[in-house]
Amino acid sequence: PGWVFYALVGLFLALCVATAFVSGERQPDSFAPRALAMGIVVVGALVSVTLHEWAHAYVAYRGGDASVVSQGYLTLDFRKYAHPLLSFGLPILFLLAGGLPLPGGAVWIDRSALRSRAWGSAVSVAGPLMNLLNGVVLLGVVRSGALGDNWLLSSALAFLGFVLVVIVILNLLPVPGLDGYGALEPWLPAELRNALAPVRSWGMLILLLLVFQTNALGFMYDWSLSLATAMGVDPGYIGLGSWLASPQLNR
């Protein structure tokens, strides 16, 4: 890991510690709690995206693609993962606006260098599995009661864990351009892969239209909430975290 990753993790931990000095105020609508909650969610999302993309690159490296080393993908530096604005800026903006938590980030894998189709599927699945691990760990920390009466940190981490699980479900949809399709693609007939190739760049746009025009993807939030409640996390924490960390325009 380079200094950028260590700085991100350090900032995330510092924000978490800072909540201990604010949570005693019992005024969730004041500036400090909301600023800290937003900071925890934004920085936590950056850390998670970094780990997500690193997981793709690491599994690709183990599968035979040595190009990920020269491209710096194994350094855990989020600046290496595609365009800073399009891959990180816009997804975070959508998240703060209370909208669809876009995955963000991208690594370019030389799939022709992978040793088998199974490795190709494993590369695609590795990122979402990393998100799932991060989300479950965060929800588990909240459920454990280790945070005591720090309602601010509990709500921010609960919402962040909830969002990460939503991203897992989104990413695993079999839509060209997402990891779910990437896991299936090596096993599809060449004719079908070629026919769907032009759709890759439009997959996310199609999902955005579904989100804003219909409730077709509402199940993602329901499934994520079901997992959190099954783990024993109070849904009230998730709701409060969403309210604190997402300064939607209609508020």
JSON list of C-alpha atoms in Angstrom, two decimals:
[
{"chain": "A", "resi": 1, "resn": "PRO", "atom": "CA", "xyz": [0.00, 0.00, 0.00]},
{"chain": "A", "resi": 2, "resn": "GLY", "atom": "CA", "xyz": [1.12, 3.52, -0.81]},
{"chain": "A", "resi": 3, "resn": "TRP", "atom": "CA", "xyz": [0.80, 6.61, 1.36]},
{"chain": "A", "resi": 4, "resn": "VAL", "atom": "CA", "xyz": [-2.57, 7.52, -0.20]},
{"chain": "A", "resi": 5, "resn": "PHE", "atom": "CA", "xyz": [-4.24, 4.41, 1.17]},
{"chain": "A", "resi": 6, "resn": "TYR", "atom": "CA", "xyz": [-2.70, 4.85, 4.62]},
{"chain": "A", "resi": 7, "resn": "ALA", "atom": "CA", "xyz": [-3.85, 8.48, 4.61]},
{"chain": "A", "resi": 8, "resn": "LEU", "atom": "CA", "xyz": [-7.41, 7.45, 3.71]},
{"chain": "A", "resi": 9, "resn": "VAL", "atom": "CA", "xyz": [-7.56, 4.83, 6.44]},
{"chain": "A", "resi": 10, "resn": "GLY", "atom": "CA", "xyz": [-6.04, 7.26, 8.95]},
{"chain": "A", "resi": 11, "resn": "LEU", "atom": "CA", "xyz": [-8.59, 9.94, 8.04]},
{"chain": "A", "resi": 12, "resn": "PHE", "atom": "CA", "xyz": [-11.44, 7.44, 8.34]},
{"chain": "A", "resi": 13, "resn": "LEU", "atom": "CA", "xyz": [-10.31, 6.36, 11.80]},
{"chain": "A", "resi": 14, "resn": "ALA", "atom": "CA", "xyz": [-9.82, 9.98, 12.86]},
{"chain": "A", "resi": 15, "resn": "LEU", "atom": "CA", "xyz": [-13.37, 10.83, 11.82]},
{"chain": "A", "resi": 16, "resn": "CYS", "atom": "CA", "xyz": [-14.68, 7.83, 13.73]},
{"chain": "A", "resi": 17, "resn": "VAL", "atom": "CA", "xyz": [-12.80, 8.89, 16.87]},
{"chain": "A", "resi": 18, "resn": "ALA", "atom": "CA", "xyz": [-14.06, 12.46, 16.52]},
{"chain": "A", "resi": 19, "resn": "THR", "atom": "CA", "xyz": [-17.66, 11.28, 16.83]},
{"chain": "A", "resi": 20, "resn": "ALA", "atom": "CA", "xyz": [-17.00, 10.47, 20.50]},
{"chain": "A", "resi": 21, "resn": "PHE", "atom": "CA", "xyz": [-16.69, 14.21, 21.19]},
{"chain": "A", "resi": 22, "resn": "VAL", "atom": "CA", "xyz": [-19.91, 15.06, 19.36]},
{"chain": "A", "resi": 23, "resn": "SER", "atom": "CA", "xyz": [-22.34, 12.22, 20.06]},
{"chain": "A", "resi": 24, "resn": "GLY", "atom": "CA", "xyz": [-22.92, 13.46, 23.61]},
{"chain": "A", "resi": 25, "resn": "GLU", "atom": "CA", "xyz": [-24.66, 16.59, 22.31]},
{"chain": "A", "resi": 26, "resn": "ARG", "atom": "CA", "xyz": [-27.81, 14.64, 21.34]},
{"chain": "A", "resi": 27, "resn": "GLN", "atom": "CA", "xyz": [-28.48, 17.15, 18.57]},
{"chain": "A", "resi": 28, "resn": "PRO", "atom": "CA", "xyz": [-28.33, 15.22, 15.30]},
{"chain": "A", "resi": 29, "resn": "ASP", "atom": "CA", "xyz": [-29.50, 18.21, 13.27]},
{"chain": "A", "resi": 30, "resn": "SER", "atom": "CA", "xyz": [-26.51, 20.38, 14.15]},
{"chain": "A", "resi": 31, "resn": "PHE", "atom": "CA", "xyz": [-23.59, 20.92, 11.77]},
{"chain": "A", "resi": 32, "resn": "ALA", "atom": "CA", "xyz": [-20.91, 18.80, 13.46]},
{"chain": "A", "resi": 33, "resn": "PRO", "atom": "CA", "xyz": [-22.79, 15.45, 13.54]},
{"chain": "A", "resi": 34, "resn": "ARG", "atom": "CA", "xyz": [-23.85, 15.80, 9.92]},
{"chain": "A", "resi": 35, "resn": "ALA", "atom": "CA", "xyz": [-20.38, 16.82, 8.77]},
{"chain": "A", "resi": 36, "resn": "LEU", "atom": "CA", "xyz": [-18.79, 13.88, 10.57]},
{"chain": "A", "resi": 37, "resn": "ALA", "atom": "CA", "xyz": [-21.38, 11.42, 9.24]},
{"chain": "A", "resi": 38, "resn": "MET", "atom": "CA", "xyz": [-20.86, 12.65, 5.68]},
{"chain": "A", "resi": 39, "resn": "GLY", "atom": "CA", "xyz": [-17.10, 12.46, 6.12]},
{"chain": "A", "resi": 40, "resn": "ILE", "atom": "CA", "xyz": [-17.25, 8.89, 7.44]},
{"chain": "A", "resi": 41, "resn": "VAL", "atom": "CA", "xyz": [-19.49, 7.75, 4.58]},
{"chain": "A", "resi": 42, "resn": "VAL", "atom": "CA", "xyz": [-17.47, 9.50, 1.85]},
{"chain": "A", "resi": 43, "resn": "VAL", "atom": "CA", "xyz": [-14.04, 8.43, 3.10]},
{"chain": "A", "resi": 44, "resn": "GLY", "atom": "CA", "xyz": [-15.33, 4.97, 3.97]},
{"chain": "A", "resi": 45, "resn": "ALA", "atom": "CA", "xyz": [-16.74, 4.64, 0.46]},
{"chain": "A", "resi": 46, "resn": "LEU", "atom": "CA", "xyz": [-13.37, 5.63, -1.02]},
{"chain": "A", "resi": 47, "resn": "VAL", "atom": "CA", "xyz": [-11.61, 3.02, 1.11]},
{"chain": "A", "resi": 48, "resn": "SER", "atom": "CA", "xyz": [-14.15, 0.40, 0.06]},
{"chain": "A", "resi": 49, "resn": "VAL", "atom": "CA", "xyz": [-13.89, 1.24, -3.65]},
{"chain": "A", "resi": 50, "resn": "THR", "atom": "CA", "xyz": [-10.11, 1.04, -3.36]},
{"chain": "A", "resi": 51, "resn": "LEU", "atom": "CA", "xyz": [-10.30, -2.41, -1.77]},
{"chain": "A", "resi": 52, "resn": "HIS", "atom": "CA", "xyz": [-12.90, -3.47, -4.35]},
{"chain": "A", "resi": 53, "resn": "GLU", "atom": "CA", "xyz": [-10.67, -2.58, -7.28]},
{"chain": "A", "resi": 54, "resn": "TRP", "atom": "CA", "xyz": [-7.57, -3.99, -5.58]},
{"chain": "A", "resi": 55, "resn": "ALA", "atom": "CA", "xyz": [-9.41, -7.31, -5.19]},
{"chain": "A", "resi": 56, "resn": "HIS", "atom": "CA", "xyz": [-10.12, -7.38, -8.94]},
{"chain": "A", "resi": 57, "resn": "ALA", "atom": "CA", "xyz": [-6.46, -6.66, -9.69]},
{"chain": "A", "resi": 58, "resn": "TYR", "atom": "CA", "xyz": [-5.05, -9.09, -7.14]},
{"chain": "A", "resi": 59, "resn": "VAL", "atom": "CA", "xyz": [-7.13, -12.02, -8.37]},
{"chain": "A", "resi": 60, "resn": "ALA", "atom": "CA", "xyz": [-6.23, -11.09, -11.97]},
{"chain": "A", "resi": 61, "resn": "TYR", "atom": "CA", "xyz": [-2.56, -11.13, -10.99]},
{"chain": "A", "resi": 62, "resn": "ARG", "atom": "CA", "xyz": [-2.95, -14.53, -9.38]},
{"chain": "A", "resi": 63, "resn": "GLY", "atom": "CA", "xyz": [-4.78, -15.67, -12.51]},
{"chain": "A", "resi": 64, "resn": "GLY", "atom": "CA", "xyz": [-1.98, -14.70, -14.88]},
{"chain": "A", "resi": 65, "resn": "ASP", "atom": "CA", "xyz": [-2.35, -11.00, -15.72]},
{"chain": "A", "resi": 66, "resn": "ALA", "atom": "CA", "xyz": [0.96, -9.41, -14.71]},
{"chain": "A", "resi": 67, "resn": "SER", "atom": "CA", "xyz": [0.03, -6.08, -16.33]},
{"chain": "A", "resi": 68, "resn": "VAL", "atom": "CA", "xyz": [-1.82, -5.00, -13.18]},
{"chain": "A", "resi": 69, "resn": "VAL", "atom": "CA", "xyz": [1.56, -4.56, -11.48]},
{"chain": "A", "resi": 70, "resn": "SER", "atom": "CA", "xyz": [2.96, -2.07, -14.00]},
{"chain": "A", "resi": 71, "resn": "GLN", "atom": "CA", "xyz": [-0.31, -0.14, -13.94]},
{"chain": "A", "resi": 72, "resn": "GLY", "atom": "CA", "xyz": [-0.07, 0.32, -10.18]},
{"chain": "A", "resi": 73, "resn": "TYR", "atom": "CA", "xyz": [-3.33, -1.43, -9.36]},
{"chain": "A", "resi": 74, "resn": "LEU", "atom": "CA", "xyz": [-1.82, -3.38, -6.48]},
{"chain": "A", "resi": 75, "resn": "THR", "atom": "CA", "xyz": [-0.68, -0.25, -4.60]},
{"chain": "A", "resi": 76, "resn": "LEU", "atom": "CA", "xyz": [-4.16, 0.45, -3.15]},
{"chain": "A", "resi": 77, "resn": "ASP", "atom": "CA", "xyz": [-3.99, 3.98, -4.55]},
{"chain": "A", "resi": 78, "resn": "PHE", "atom": "CA", "xyz": [-7.50, 5.01, -5.60]},
{"chain": "A", "resi": 79, "resn": "ARG", "atom": "CA", "xyz": [-6.04, 7.49, -8.08]},
{"chain": "A", "resi": 80, "resn": "LYS", "atom": "CA", "xyz": [-4.92, 4.54, -10.22]},
{"chain": "A", "resi": 81, "resn": "TYR", "atom": "CA", "xyz": [-8.44, 3.26, -10.71]},
{"chain": "A", "resi": 82, "resn": "ALA", "atom": "CA", "xyz": [-9.76, 5.04, -13.80]},
{"chain": "A", "resi": 83, "resn": "HIS", "atom": "CA", "xyz": [-10.86, 8.69, -13.94]},
{"chain": "A", "resi": 84, "resn": "PRO", "atom": "CA", "xyz": [-10.92, 10.53, -10.57]},
{"chain": "A", "resi": 85, "resn": "LEU", "atom": "CA", "xyz": [-14.07, 12.53, -11.40]},
{"chain": "A", "resi": 86, "resn": "LEU", "atom": "CA", "xyz": [-16.10, 9.97, -13.31]},
{"chain": "A", "resi": 87, "resn": "SER", "atom": "CA", "xyz": [-15.10, 6.99, -11.20]},
{"chain": "A", "resi": 88, "resn": "PHE", "atom": "CA", "xyz": [-15.15, 8.60, -7.75]},
{"chain": "A", "resi": 89, "resn": "GLY", "atom": "CA", "xyz": [-16.51, 12.15, -7.89]},
{"chain": "A", "resi": 90, "resn": "LEU", "atom": "CA", "xyz": [-19.85, 11.35, -9.54]},
{"chain": "A", "resi": 91, "resn": "PRO", "atom": "CA", "xyz": [-20.57, 8.17, -7.51]},
{"chain": "A", "resi": 92, "resn": "ILE", "atom": "CA", "xyz": [-19.95, 10.07, -4.27]},
{"chain": "A", "resi": 93, "resn": "LEU", "atom": "CA", "xyz": [-22.12, 12.96, -5.48]},
{"chain": "A", "resi": 94, "resn": "PHE", "atom": "CA", "xyz": [-24.95, 10.52, -6.22]},
{"chain": "A", "resi": 95, "resn": "LEU", "atom": "CA", "xyz": [-24.51, 8.95, -2.81]},
{"chain": "A", "resi": 96, "resn": "LEU", "atom": "CA", "xyz": [-24.63, 12.27, -0.97]},
{"chain": "A", "resi": 97, "resn": "ALA", "atom": "CA", "xyz": [-27.69, 13.26, -2.97]},
{"chain": "A", "resi": 98, "resn": "GLY", "atom": "CA", "xyz": [-29.46, 10.21, -1.57]},
{"chain": "A", "resi": 99, "resn": "GLY", "atom": "CA", "xyz": [-29.55, 8.43, -4.89]},
{"chain": "A", "resi": 100, "resn": "LEU", "atom": "CA", "xyz": [-28.16, 5.22, -6.29]},
{"chain": "A", "resi": 101, "resn": "PRO", "atom": "CA", "xyz": [-24.79, 4.34, -4.73]},
{"chain": "A", "resi": 102, "resn": "LEU", "atom": "CA", "xyz": [-22.82, 3.82, -7.95]},
{"chain": "A", "resi": 103, "resn": "PRO", "atom": "CA", "xyz": [-19.92, 1.35, -7.73]},
{"chain": "A", "resi": 104, "resn": "GLY", "atom": "CA", "xyz": [-17.15, 3.71, -8.93]},
{"chain": "A", "resi": 105, "resn": "GLY", "atom": "CA", "xyz": [-13.64, 2.87, -10.02]},
{"chain": "A", "resi": 106, "resn": "ALA", "atom": "CA", "xyz": [-12.39, 0.49, -12.68]},
{"chain": "A", "resi": 107, "resn": "VAL", "atom": "CA", "xyz": [-9.29, -1.56, -13.45]},
{"chain": "A", "resi": 108, "resn": "TRP", "atom": "CA", "xyz": [-8.35, -2.65, -16.93]},
{"chain": "A", "resi": 109, "resn": "ILE", "atom": "CA", "xyz": [-7.69, -6.39, -16.95]},
{"chain": "A", "resi": 110, "resn": "ASP", "atom": "CA", "xyz": [-5.94, -8.22, -19.78]},
{"chain": "A", "resi": 111, "resn": "ARG", "atom": "CA", "xyz": [-8.37, -11.12, -19.81]},
{"chain": "A", "resi": 112, "resn": "SER", "atom": "CA", "xyz": [-6.47, -12.82, -22.62]},
{"chain": "A", "resi": 113, "resn": "ALA", "atom": "CA", "xyz": [-3.65, -13.35, -20.12]},
{"chain": "A", "resi": 114, "resn": "LEU", "atom": "CA", "xyz": [-5.86, -15.18, -17.60]},
{"chain": "A", "resi": 115, "resn": "ARG", "atom": "CA", "xyz": [-5.30, -18.90, -17.42]},
{"chain": "A", "resi": 116, "resn": "SER", "atom": "CA", "xyz": [-8.93, -20.00, -17.71]},
{"chain": "A", "resi": 117, "resn": "ARG", "atom": "CA", "xyz": [-12.54, -18.88, -17.90]},
{"chain": "A", "resi": 118, "resn": "ALA", "atom": "CA", "xyz": [-12.89, -19.70, -14.23]},
{"chain": "A", "resi": 119, "resn": "TRP", "atom": "CA", "xyz": [-10.21, -17.13, -13.42]},
{"chain": "A", "resi": 120, "resn": "GLY", "atom": "CA", "xyz": [-12.11, -14.62, -15.55]},
{"chain": "A", "resi": 121, "resn": "SER", "atom": "CA", "xyz": [-15.24, -15.16, -13.47]},
{"chain": "A", "resi": 122, "resn": "ALA", "atom": "CA", "xyz": [-13.23, -15.04, -10.24]},
{"chain": "A", "resi": 123, "resn": "VAL", "atom": "CA", "xyz": [-11.75, -11.66, -11.20]},
{"chain": "A", "resi": 124, "resn": "SER", "atom": "CA", "xyz": [-15.23, -10.19, -11.68]},
{"chain": "A", "resi": 125, "resn": "VAL", "atom": "CA", "xyz": [-16.66, -11.65, -8.47]},
{"chain": "A", "resi": 126, "resn": "ALA", "atom": "CA", "xyz": [-13.68, -10.62, -6.31]},
{"chain": "A", "resi": 127, "resn": "GLY", "atom": "CA", "xyz": [-14.68, -6.95, -6.11]},
{"chain": "A", "resi": 128, "resn": "PRO", "atom": "CA", "xyz": [-18.28, -7.49, -4.95]},
{"chain": "A", "resi": 129, "resn": "LEU", "atom": "CA", "xyz": [-17.11, -10.09, -2.43]},
{"chain": "A", "resi": 130, "resn": "MET", "atom": "CA", "xyz": [-14.73, -7.51, -0.97]},
{"chain": "A", "resi": 131, "resn": "ASN", "atom": "CA", "xyz": [-17.62, -5.04, -0.69]},
{"chain": "A", "resi": 132, "resn": "LEU", "atom": "CA", "xyz": [-19.74, -7.69, 1.00]},
{"chain": "A", "resi": 133, "resn": "LEU", "atom": "CA", "xyz": [-16.98, -8.42, 3.49]},
{"chain": "A", "resi": 134, "resn": "ASN", "atom": "CA", "xyz": [-16.58, -4.73, 4.28]},
{"chain": "A", "resi": 135, "resn": "GLY", "atom": "CA", "xyz": [-20.32, -4.21, 4.65]},
{"chain": "A", "resi": 136, "resn": "VAL", "atom": "CA", "xyz": [-20.82, -7.24, 6.89]},
{"chain": "A", "resi": 137, "resn": "VAL", "atom": "CA", "xyz": [-17.88, -6.21, 9.09]},
{"chain": "A", "resi": 138, "resn": "LEU", "atom": "CA", "xyz": [-19.29, -2.69, 9.55]},
{"chain": "A", "resi": 139, "resn": "LEU", "atom": "CA", "xyz": [-22.78, -3.98, 10.32]},
{"chain": "A", "resi": 140, "resn": "GLY", "atom": "CA", "xyz": [-21.25, -6.54, 12.69]},
{"chain": "A", "resi": 141, "resn": "VAL", "atom": "CA", "xyz": [-19.38, -3.82, 14.57]},
{"chain": "A", "resi": 142, "resn": "VAL", "atom": "CA", "xyz": [-22.63, -1.89, 15.03]},
{"chain": "A", "resi": 143, "resn": "ARG", "atom": "CA", "xyz": [-24.48, -5.02, 16.12]},
{"chain": "A", "resi": 144, "resn": "SER", "atom": "CA", "xyz": [-21.76, -6.03, 18.59]},
{"chain": "A", "resi": 145, "resn": "GLY", "atom": "CA", "xyz": [-22.48, -3.08, 20.85]},
{"chain": "A", "resi": 146, "resn": "ALA", "atom": "CA", "xyz": [-18.77, -2.23, 20.94]},
{"chain": "A", "resi": 147, "resn": "LEU", "atom": "CA", "xyz": [-19.59, 1.39, 20.09]},
{"chain": "A", "resi": 148, "resn": "GLY", "atom": "CA", "xyz": [-21.58, 1.84, 23.29]},
{"chain": "A", "resi": 149, "resn": "ASP", "atom": "CA", "xyz": [-23.90, 4.84, 23.27]},
{"chain": "A", "resi": 150, "resn": "ASN", "atom": "CA", "xyz": [-22.10, 6.57, 20.39]},
{"chain": "A", "resi": 151, "resn": "TRP", "atom": "CA", "xyz": [-25.24, 6.95, 18.28]},
{"chain": "A", "resi": 152, "resn": "LEU", "atom": "CA", "xyz": [-23.46, 9.08, 15.69]},
{"chain": "A", "resi": 153, "resn": "LEU", "atom": "CA", "xyz": [-20.79, 6.51, 14.84]},
{"chain": "A", "resi": 154, "resn": "SER", "atom": "CA", "xyz": [-23.28, 3.65, 15.03]},
{"chain": "A", "resi": 155, "resn": "SER", "atom": "CA", "xyz": [-25.63, 5.32, 12.57]},
{"chain": "A", "resi": 156, "resn": "ALA", "atom": "CA", "xyz": [-22.87, 6.39, 10.16]},
{"chain": "A", "resi": 157, "resn": "LEU", "atom": "CA", "xyz": [-21.29, 2.92, 10.07]},
{"chain": "A", "resi": 158, "resn": "ALA", "atom": "CA", "xyz": [-24.68, 1.21, 9.82]},
{"chain": "A", "resi": 159, "resn": "PHE", "atom": "CA", "xyz": [-25.62, 3.35, 6.82]},
{"chain": "A", "resi": 160, "resn": "LEU", "atom": "CA", "xyz": [-22.20, 2.82, 5.20]},
{"chain": "A", "resi": 161, "resn": "GLY", "atom": "CA", "xyz": [-22.47, -0.95, 5.69]},
{"chain": "A", "resi": 162, "resn": "PHE", "atom": "CA", "xyz": [-26.02, -0.88, 4.28]},
{"chain": "A", "resi": 163, "resn": "VAL", "atom": "CA", "xyz": [-24.83, 1.05, 1.20]},
{"chain": "A", "resi": 164, "resn": "LEU", "atom": "CA", "xyz": [-21.95, -1.34, 0.60]},
{"chain": "A", "resi": 165, "resn": "VAL", "atom": "CA", "xyz": [-24.34, -4.29, 0.54]},
{"chain": "A", "resi": 166, "resn": "VAL", "atom": "CA", "xyz": [-26.59, -2.42, -1.91]},
{"chain": "A", "resi": 167, "resn": "ILE", "atom": "CA", "xyz": [-23.53, -1.92, -4.13]},
{"chain": "A", "resi": 168, "resn": "VAL", "atom": "CA", "xyz": [-22.84, -5.66, -3.97]},
{"chain": "A", "resi": 169, "resn": "ILE", "atom": "CA", "xyz": [-26.36, -6.46, -5.19]},
{"chain": "A", "resi": 170, "resn": "LEU", "atom": "CA", "xyz": [-26.13, -3.79, -7.90]},
{"chain": "A", "resi": 171, "resn": "ASN", "atom": "CA", "xyz": [-22.74, -5.01, -9.08]},
{"chain": "A", "resi": 172, "resn": "LEU", "atom": "CA", "xyz": [-23.89, -8.62, -9.34]},
{"chain": "A", "resi": 173, "resn": "LEU", "atom": "CA", "xyz": [-26.76, -7.82, -11.70]},
{"chain": "A", "resi": 174, "resn": "PRO", "atom": "CA", "xyz": [-26.12, -9.57, -15.07]},
{"chain": "A", "resi": 175, "resn": "VAL", "atom": "CA", "xyz": [-26.00, -6.26, -16.93]},
{"chain": "A", "resi": 176, "resn": "PRO", "atom": "CA", "xyz": [-23.16, -5.58, -19.40]},
{"chain": "A", "resi": 177, "resn": "GLY", "atom": "CA", "xyz": [-20.64, -3.30, -17.76]},
{"chain": "A", "resi": 178, "resn": "LEU", "atom": "CA", "xyz": [-21.23, -4.68, -14.26]},
{"chain": "A", "resi": 179, "resn": "ASP", "atom": "CA", "xyz": [-19.36, -7.43, -12.45]},
{"chain": "A", "resi": 180, "resn": "GLY", "atom": "CA", "xyz": [-22.30, -9.83, -12.54]},
{"chain": "A", "resi": 181, "resn": "TYR", "atom": "CA", "xyz": [-22.17, -9.86, -16.32]},
{"chain": "A", "resi": 182, "resn": "GLY", "atom": "CA", "xyz": [-18.37, -10.05, -16.20]},
{"chain": "A", "resi": 183, "resn": "ALA", "atom": "CA", "xyz": [-18.63, -13.28, -14.22]},
{"chain": "A", "resi": 184, "resn": "LEU", "atom": "CA", "xyz": [-20.96, -14.79, -16.83]},
{"chain": "A", "resi": 185, "resn": "GLU", "atom": "CA", "xyz": [-19.29, -13.42, -19.96]},
{"chain": "A", "resi": 186, "resn": "PRO", "atom": "CA", "xyz": [-16.45, -15.99, -20.24]},
{"chain": "A", "resi": 187, "resn": "TRP", "atom": "CA", "xyz": [-19.04, -18.77, -20.45]},
{"chain": "A", "resi": 188, "resn": "LEU", "atom": "CA", "xyz": [-21.26, -17.16, -23.11]},
{"chain": "A", "resi": 189, "resn": "PRO", "atom": "CA", "xyz": [-21.06, -18.03, -26.81]},
{"chain": "A", "resi": 190, "resn": "ALA", "atom": "CA", "xyz": [-18.75, -15.74, -28.78]},
{"chain": "A", "resi": 191, "resn": "GLU", "atom": "CA", "xyz": [-21.64, -14.51, -30.93]},
{"chain": "A", "resi": 192, "resn": "LEU", "atom": "CA", "xyz": [-23.60, -13.38, -27.87]},
{"chain": "A", "resi": 193, "resn": "ARG", "atom": "CA", "xyz": [-20.53, -11.73, -26.31]},
{"chain": "A", "resi": 194, "resn": "ASN", "atom": "CA", "xyz": [-19.89, -9.78, -29.51]},
{"chain": "A", "resi": 195, "resn": "ALA", "atom": "CA", "xyz": [-23.53, -8.73, -29.75]},
{"chain": "A", "resi": 196, "resn": "LEU", "atom": "CA", "xyz": [-23.57, -7.45, -26.15]},
{"chain": "A", "resi": 197, "resn": "ALA", "atom": "CA", "xyz": [-20.16, -5.72, -26.31]},
{"chain": "A", "resi": 198, "resn": "PRO", "atom": "CA", "xyz": [-21.57, -2.35, -27.52]},
{"chain": "A", "resi": 199, "resn": "VAL", "atom": "CA", "xyz": [-24.03, -2.37, -24.60]},
{"chain": "A", "resi": 200, "resn": "ARG", "atom": "CA", "xyz": [-21.24, -2.28, -22.00]},
{"chain": "A", "resi": 201, "resn": "SER", "atom": "CA", "xyz": [-20.95, 1.50, -22.01]},
{"chain": "A", "resi": 202, "resn": "TRP", "atom": "CA", "xyz": [-24.72, 1.89, -21.70]},
{"chain": "A", "resi": 203, "resn": "GLY", "atom": "CA", "xyz": [-25.35, -0.55, -18.88]},
{"chain": "A", "resi": 204, "resn": "MET", "atom": "CA", "xyz": [-25.01, 1.97, -16.07]},
{"chain": "A", "resi": 205, "resn": "LEU", "atom": "CA", "xyz": [-27.12, 4.54, -17.94]},
{"chain": "A", "resi": 206, "resn": "ILE", "atom": "CA", "xyz": [-29.90, 1.98, -18.29]},
{"chain": "A", "resi": 207, "resn": "LEU", "atom": "CA", "xyz": [-29.76, 1.30, -14.55]},
{"chain": "A", "resi": 208, "resn": "LEU", "atom": "CA", "xyz": [-29.88, 5.01, -13.76]},
{"chain": "A", "resi": 209, "resn": "LEU", "atom": "CA", "xyz": [-32.99, 5.41, -15.91]},
{"chain": "A", "resi": 210, "resn": "LEU", "atom": "CA", "xyz": [-34.61, 2.47, -14.10]},
{"chain": "A", "resi": 211, "resn": "VAL", "atom": "CA", "xyz": [-33.83, 4.04, -10.73]},
{"chain": "A", "resi": 212, "resn": "PHE", "atom": "CA", "xyz": [-35.07, 7.52, -11.55]},
{"chain": "A", "resi": 213, "resn": "GLN", "atom": "CA", "xyz": [-38.08, 6.54, -13.64]},
{"chain": "A", "resi": 214, "resn": "THR", "atom": "CA", "xyz": [-39.28, 3.39, -11.89]},
{"chain": "A", "resi": 215, "resn": "ASN", "atom": "CA", "xyz": [-38.84, 1.42, -8.68]},
{"chain": "A", "resi": 216, "resn": "ALA", "atom": "CA", "xyz": [-37.51, -1.59, -10.56]},
{"chain": "A", "resi": 217, "resn": "LEU", "atom": "CA", "xyz": [-34.35, -1.74, -8.47]},
{"chain": "A", "resi": 218, "resn": "GLY", "atom": "CA", "xyz": [-35.97, -1.08, -5.11]},
{"chain": "A", "resi": 219, "resn": "PHE", "atom": "CA", "xyz": [-35.38, -4.71, -4.19]},
{"chain": "A", "resi": 220, "resn": "MET", "atom": "CA", "xyz": [-31.67, -3.91, -3.69]},
{"chain": "A", "resi": 221, "resn": "TYR", "atom": "CA", "xyz": [-32.46, -1.71, -0.72]},
{"chain": "A", "resi": 222, "resn": "ASP", "atom": "CA", "xyz": [-34.95, -4.23, 0.65]},
{"chain": "A", "resi": 223, "resn": "TRP", "atom": "CA", "xyz": [-32.45, -7.08, 0.47]},
{"chain": "A", "resi": 224, "resn": "SER", "atom": "CA", "xyz": [-29.71, -5.02, 2.07]},
{"chain": "A", "resi": 225, "resn": "LEU", "atom": "CA", "xyz": [-32.04, -3.97, 4.88]},
{"chain": "A", "resi": 226, "resn": "SER", "atom": "CA", "xyz": [-33.13, -7.58, 5.35]},
{"chain": "A", "resi": 227, "resn": "LEU", "atom": "CA", "xyz": [-29.50, -8.65, 5.77]},
{"chain": "A", "resi": 228, "resn": "ALA", "atom": "CA", "xyz": [-28.85, -5.88, 8.28]},
{"chain": "A", "resi": 229, "resn": "THR", "atom": "CA", "xyz": [-31.91, -6.72, 10.36]},
{"chain": "A", "resi": 230, "resn": "ALA", "atom": "CA", "xyz": [-31.10, -10.44, 10.17]},
{"chain": "A", "resi": 231, "resn": "MET", "atom": "CA", "xyz": [-27.73, -9.57, 11.70]},
{"chain": "A", "resi": 232, "resn": "GLY", "atom": "CA", "xyz": [-29.54, -7.76, 14.49]},
{"chain": "A", "resi": 233, "resn": "VAL", "atom": "CA", "xyz": [-28.79, -4.18, 13.41]},
{"chain": "A", "resi": 234, "resn": "ASP", "atom": "CA", "xyz": [-31.43, -1.65, 14.42]},
{"chain": "A", "resi": 235, "resn": "PRO", "atom": "CA", "xyz": [-32.95, -0.22, 11.17]},
{"chain": "A", "resi": 236, "resn": "GLY", "atom": "CA", "xyz": [-33.27, 3.08, 13.02]},
{"chain": "A", "resi": 237, "resn": "TYR", "atom": "CA", "xyz": [-29.49, 3.45, 12.88]},
{"chain": "A", "resi": 238, "resn": "ILE", "atom": "CA", "xyz": [-29.54, 3.02, 9.11]},
{"chain": "A", "resi": 239, "resn": "GLY", "atom": "CA", "xyz": [-32.32, 5.55, 8.71]},
{"chain": "A", "resi": 240, "resn": "LEU", "atom": "CA", "xyz": [-30.59, 8.08, 10.94]},
{"chain": "A", "resi": 241, "resn": "GLY", "atom": "CA", "xyz": [-27.29, 7.53, 9.13]},
{"chain": "A", "resi": 242, "resn": "SER", "atom": "CA", "xyz": [-28.96, 8.11, 5.78]},
{"chain": "A", "resi": 243, "resn": "TRP", "atom": "CA", "xyz": [-30.57, 11.30, 7.04]},
{"chain": "A", "resi": 244, "resn": "LEU", "atom": "CA", "xyz": [-27.31, 12.61, 8.46]},
{"chain": "A", "resi": 245, "resn": "ALA", "atom": "CA", "xyz": [-25.03, 11.70, 5.58]},
{"chain": "A", "resi": 246, "resn": "SER", "atom": "CA", "xyz": [-27.24, 12.45, 2.57]},
{"chain": "A", "resi": 247, "resn": "PRO", "atom": "CA", "xyz": [-28.00, 16.19, 2.29]},
{"chain": "A", "resi": 248, "resn": "GLN", "atom": "CA", "xyz": [-30.76, 15.74, -0.28]},
{"chain": "A", "resi": 249, "resn": "LEU", "atom": "CA", "xyz": [-31.95, 18.86, -2.07]},
{"chain": "A", "resi": 250, "resn": "ASN", "atom": "CA", "xyz": [-35.52, 18.50, -0.84]},
{"chain": "A", "resi": 251, "resn": "ARG", "atom": "CA", "xyz": [-34.53, 18.90, 2.80]}
]
